[in-house]
Structures are given as C-alpha cells and as structure tokens.
Amino acid sequence: MLRFCLLALSLMLLCCVGCSGEVPTAAEKEVPSAEVYDVVLDTTKGKIKLEVHPDWSPKGAERFKELVKNGFYNDTAFFRVIDGFMAQIGINGDPELHAKWRDNNIMDDPVKQSNKRGYVSFAKTGMPHSRSTQFFINFGDNSNLDQMGFSPFARVVEGMDVVDSLYNGYGEGAPGGLGPEQGRIVEEGNAYLKKDFPKLDYIKTATIVGEEPAEKKEKPEAKPDSEKPAEKEEEKAETPTSEKKEDAAAKPETEKPATKE
C-alpha cells in the first residue's frame, strides 16, 4: 500500500512539472519581428518593386517605411548613377521639405546581408549613425561596402531591368565628376536638376503595396536625446575614390557609398 501511494505521488509530480513547462512566462515569450513588406517605385523608366526585410536592418527598414508613407520620395531624382556600381537617390526636390528630414538621422544597424546586385542600402557619411534619407541600389557585387557599415534593408524583386536603364550619362557628382552637386540639390531642389541635368530619371511615386498612397508630407517627430547621434556638422563623407580627399569635407547631406574596389 505504501509503495502504491509513493508511485501515485511521483506520477502527480511529473504531471505538474510537465504542465508548468508548456506555458512560458511573459519574460520567455519572443516578440515577433516586423513583417516583410513590398514597396513599388514608379519611375520615369518603369516600375521597380522592392522587398523590404526589417530583420536585415530594423532601423533602416522602419525609416524607409516612414519616408515612403509620408511621400518623401515622390518626384525625387536618381542624381548619382554610376555604371556598374550603384544608383543613388533621396534628396527631395522640395528644399523646404528636405530640410525637415536632413538632420533626422537614425542609428546604425549591424550588416547582416551583403551589398550584392539588386540589394538596397541607405547612404551614409564616414561618421557613425549618419543614415538619413538617401539610399542606393547596387548594380553589381559591392560586397566591399559591407565592412564600411552599409547595411542592406531591401532587395529588388521586380524591375531590375528598369534599374539598369536609369540614365547614367552624368556619372559621378561634383566636385569629383560632372554630375549634380549634392549641396545645390539641397538648396535649390528639382529646379536646379531639371535645368542643368534634364536627362536624370525620377521616382514619380513610391507606395507600400496594399496601402493608400501618401496624401501629404509630414515633418518627422524629434528623436529622444538618447537616440540622437553626434552633430553632423563635423562629418566627412566617404569619398568616391579609394582614399579620402581632404577637400571633401561634407555637409550632412553629402552621403556616398565608397567606390567599389
């Protein structure tokens, strides 16, 4: 009889342990990551569809969604298109609107994907936490950018032929080349580009698949002090050559991926 009671008690304890293990506590529950979403860039050459992965670059993907929702990329030029390297965009054609975003930087993300053909990353200067609004689409394998902190947040899933067809005749931007000068785009907007660089291609509209297009462009909310990186006035850009040029001291908006080596 005693042996039977001990056996029954043992079975009851095993049942209790098994039940408690099946219900995790609040601290053990995993927070689901944001879902992948698609963005369609309707350009002057056709449509480009991007697949955005928040798990690759969480802060980058969040900022991109914020900008698209606010219509920031509408009527914005691919102002730096370098054959075999990348196509860069992200200075809004309305100087007043761009001014509301240019100093609203985001913190860096770890580089989890490589800058391969069709992958999309935010541009940045040589300083930490300098990503803002500019991004670029890689034409080829630019994996040398990975170690420089350029963190891909999306990839082209449709329309890479459209990317390849973007006008690249102006080449590198001034002062290193004959293309548009970023400082003048910021100050003068599309009026400068359409007058001096009329062949550039543009994003006409950028929309998140399944959502209504943005009707207005809003000023971003200020980030908490703890999230603000150092002031950008002292930053220097990553130059388009393999060496940094002393005369290339950049304004915050001069964001460039370094040249493919």
XYZ file of C-alpha atoms in Angstrom:
261
model
C 0.000 0.000 0.000
C 2.836 2.400 0.875
C 4.578 1.533 -2.399
C 1.362 2.315 -4.340
C 0.960 5.719 -2.623
C 4.567 6.672 -3.388
C 4.091 5.709 -7.057
C 0.929 7.785 -7.317
C 2.620 10.787 -5.739
C 5.527 10.507 -8.176
C 3.156 10.473 -11.151
C 1.364 13.570 -9.846
C 4.662 15.477 -9.529
C 5.702 14.532 -13.053
C 2.371 15.788 -14.399
C 2.761 19.093 -12.577
C 6.286 19.627 -13.946
C 5.161 18.832 -17.491
C 2.255 21.260 -17.344
C 4.290 24.153 -15.989
C 6.888 23.740 -18.756
C 4.307 24.147 -21.528
C 3.295 27.683 -20.504
C 6.164 30.156 -20.835
C 6.283 33.195 -18.625
C 5.961 36.682 -20.062
C 9.724 37.118 -19.952
C 10.252 33.986 -22.042
C 7.884 34.952 -24.856
C 9.609 36.095 -28.032
C 8.500 39.375 -29.562
C 7.696 38.711 -33.240
C 9.795 40.737 -35.696
C 8.151 43.143 -38.152
C 6.857 41.550 -41.316
C 8.440 41.825 -44.732
C 6.692 44.432 -46.880
C 6.876 45.489 -50.537
C 7.348 48.965 -51.978
C 6.748 49.906 -55.617
C 8.832 52.718 -57.074
C 7.022 54.065 -60.138
C 9.873 55.716 -62.041
C 10.256 57.587 -65.305
C 11.643 54.332 -66.774
C 9.095 51.930 -65.314
C 8.270 50.185 -62.056
C 10.716 48.755 -59.541
C 9.456 46.507 -56.762
C 11.440 46.297 -53.539
C 11.062 43.590 -50.899
C 11.908 45.194 -47.554
C 13.233 42.998 -44.726
C 13.059 44.537 -41.229
C 15.039 41.592 -39.855
C 18.003 42.557 -42.038
C 18.193 46.184 -40.940
C 15.415 47.087 -38.454
C 16.070 50.812 -38.136
C 16.702 51.186 -41.854
C 13.502 49.378 -42.815
C 11.490 51.410 -40.307
C 12.878 54.719 -41.596
C 12.250 53.706 -45.231
C 8.623 52.891 -44.449
C 8.223 56.208 -42.639
C 9.588 58.146 -45.609
C 7.504 56.261 -48.178
C 4.327 56.730 -46.131
C 4.969 60.463 -45.984
C 5.513 60.729 -49.734
C 9.119 61.836 -49.314
C 10.415 60.002 -52.380
C 7.745 61.275 -54.774
C 9.234 63.357 -57.611
C 12.770 62.648 -56.422
C 15.765 62.200 -58.756
C 18.312 59.416 -59.145
C 21.022 62.064 -59.013
C 24.077 59.781 -58.792
C 24.031 56.830 -61.175
C 27.397 55.194 -61.792
C 27.551 52.408 -64.355
C 28.494 49.072 -62.813
C 28.357 50.480 -59.283
C 25.068 51.849 -57.983
C 22.117 54.259 -58.423
C 21.636 56.750 -55.579
C 18.559 58.791 -54.681
C 16.993 60.501 -51.673
C 17.304 64.282 -51.724
C 13.767 65.573 -52.021
C 13.155 68.049 -54.834
C 11.459 70.491 -52.466
C 14.214 72.156 -50.379
C 11.778 73.109 -47.636
C 10.590 69.534 -47.220
C 14.088 68.088 -47.373
C 15.200 70.487 -44.643
C 12.691 68.880 -42.270
C 14.362 65.482 -42.630
C 18.041 66.078 -43.346
C 19.137 66.154 -39.695
C 16.764 63.430 -38.547
C 19.316 60.615 -38.536
C 18.879 57.012 -37.462
C 21.256 54.808 -35.505
C 23.366 52.222 -37.309
C 22.236 48.638 -37.853
C 24.585 45.643 -37.967
C 25.354 44.467 -41.516
C 23.535 41.160 -41.928
C 23.284 40.991 -45.731
C 25.822 41.779 -48.415
C 25.641 44.620 -50.932
C 25.081 42.321 -53.880
C 23.381 43.126 -57.183
C 19.847 44.386 -56.578
C 20.298 44.918 -52.837
C 19.360 48.276 -51.336
C 21.133 50.208 -48.548
C 20.990 53.670 -47.045
C 23.848 56.004 -47.927
C 25.905 57.414 -45.084
C 28.918 59.576 -44.356
C 32.089 58.371 -42.702
C 30.625 59.080 -39.265
C 28.543 56.634 -37.197
C 24.754 56.968 -37.171
C 24.653 59.191 -40.271
C 21.893 57.475 -42.281
C 19.077 59.854 -43.102
C 17.067 59.772 -46.369
C 19.397 58.749 -49.191
C 19.576 55.157 -50.402
C 21.168 53.317 -53.293
C 20.554 50.214 -55.393
C 23.606 48.103 -56.207
C 24.215 47.318 -59.885
C 26.817 44.650 -59.131
C 28.598 42.850 -56.323
C 29.684 45.645 -53.973
C 30.456 43.438 -51.001
C 33.426 45.719 -50.215
C 30.816 48.126 -48.795
C 29.777 45.645 -46.114
C 32.772 46.296 -43.873
C 32.116 50.039 -44.145
C 28.759 49.697 -42.401
C 26.344 49.911 -45.348
C 23.522 47.664 -44.157
C 21.101 46.371 -46.858
C 17.453 46.599 -45.834
C 15.767 45.509 -49.080
C 16.277 43.899 -52.465
C 14.814 44.370 -55.931
C 12.400 41.536 -56.739
C 10.913 43.024 -59.923
C 12.216 45.634 -62.342
C 15.982 45.200 -62.135
C 15.988 45.873 -65.871
C 14.445 49.261 -65.043
C 17.257 49.933 -62.558
C 19.815 49.041 -65.239
C 18.191 51.518 -67.644
C 18.376 54.581 -65.343
C 20.270 57.398 -67.013
C 23.961 57.278 -66.064
C 25.460 59.739 -68.523
C 26.343 62.382 -65.937
C 28.453 59.983 -63.875
C 29.949 60.988 -60.552
C 28.688 64.108 -58.841
C 30.590 67.358 -58.456
C 33.246 68.188 -57.454
C 34.719 64.769 -58.291
C 32.758 64.467 -61.533
C 30.412 66.253 -63.892
C 27.186 65.195 -62.190
C 24.937 67.168 -59.820
C 26.357 68.729 -56.687
C 24.527 67.457 -53.606
C 24.730 70.776 -51.779
C 22.988 72.550 -54.656
C 20.258 69.904 -54.839
C 19.579 70.502 -51.154
C 19.478 74.270 -51.587
C 17.735 74.539 -54.969
C 15.882 71.241 -55.382
C 14.493 69.966 -58.665
C 14.669 73.421 -60.252
C 18.467 73.021 -60.344
C 18.357 69.418 -61.566
C 15.816 69.922 -64.323
C 17.652 72.960 -65.637
C 21.223 71.622 -65.585
C 20.664 67.832 -65.685
C 17.472 67.303 -67.708
C 18.125 63.641 -68.540
C 18.004 62.367 -64.949
C 15.381 59.771 -64.078
C 12.970 60.206 -61.175
C 10.757 58.270 -58.807
C 7.312 59.602 -59.677
C 5.647 57.894 -56.721
C 6.690 55.382 -54.060
C 3.971 53.310 -52.412
C 3.756 50.444 -49.949
C 1.891 47.550 -51.554
C -1.579 47.252 -50.029
C -1.665 50.780 -48.632
C -3.088 54.018 -49.981
C -0.576 56.488 -51.466
C 0.529 59.313 -49.196
C -1.577 62.453 -49.463
C 0.684 64.765 -47.505
C 4.284 65.046 -46.424
C 4.715 65.441 -42.705
C 7.583 66.661 -40.596
C 9.200 63.815 -38.645
C 8.945 63.737 -34.895
C 12.084 64.634 -32.998
C 14.038 61.677 -31.669
C 14.701 61.372 -27.921
C 18.050 62.780 -26.852
C 19.335 59.282 -26.146
C 18.726 58.327 -29.762
C 20.446 61.341 -31.314
C 23.914 60.762 -32.738
C 26.634 63.381 -32.648
C 26.093 66.585 -34.593
C 26.665 66.110 -38.295
C 28.387 69.417 -38.983
C 31.829 67.901 -38.417
C 31.315 64.810 -40.551
C 33.305 63.933 -43.639
C 31.818 61.937 -46.469
C 33.005 58.619 -47.718
C 34.557 59.768 -50.982
C 34.046 58.014 -54.310
C 37.741 57.139 -54.539
C 39.667 54.596 -52.535
C 41.264 57.401 -50.492
C 39.602 60.180 -48.529
C 40.169 63.622 -50.010
C 40.867 66.414 -47.541
C 38.823 68.852 -49.626
C 35.759 66.634 -49.483
C 34.547 67.908 -46.117
C 30.852 67.301 -46.467
C 27.640 68.847 -45.437
C 25.356 66.345 -43.683
C 23.504 65.598 -46.902
C 26.674 64.530 -48.758
C 26.172 60.832 -48.248
C 28.040 58.443 -50.510
C 28.839 54.781 -50.625
C 32.557 54.384 -51.197
C 33.806 53.346 -54.609
C 33.780 49.695 -55.473
C 37.313 48.356 -55.368
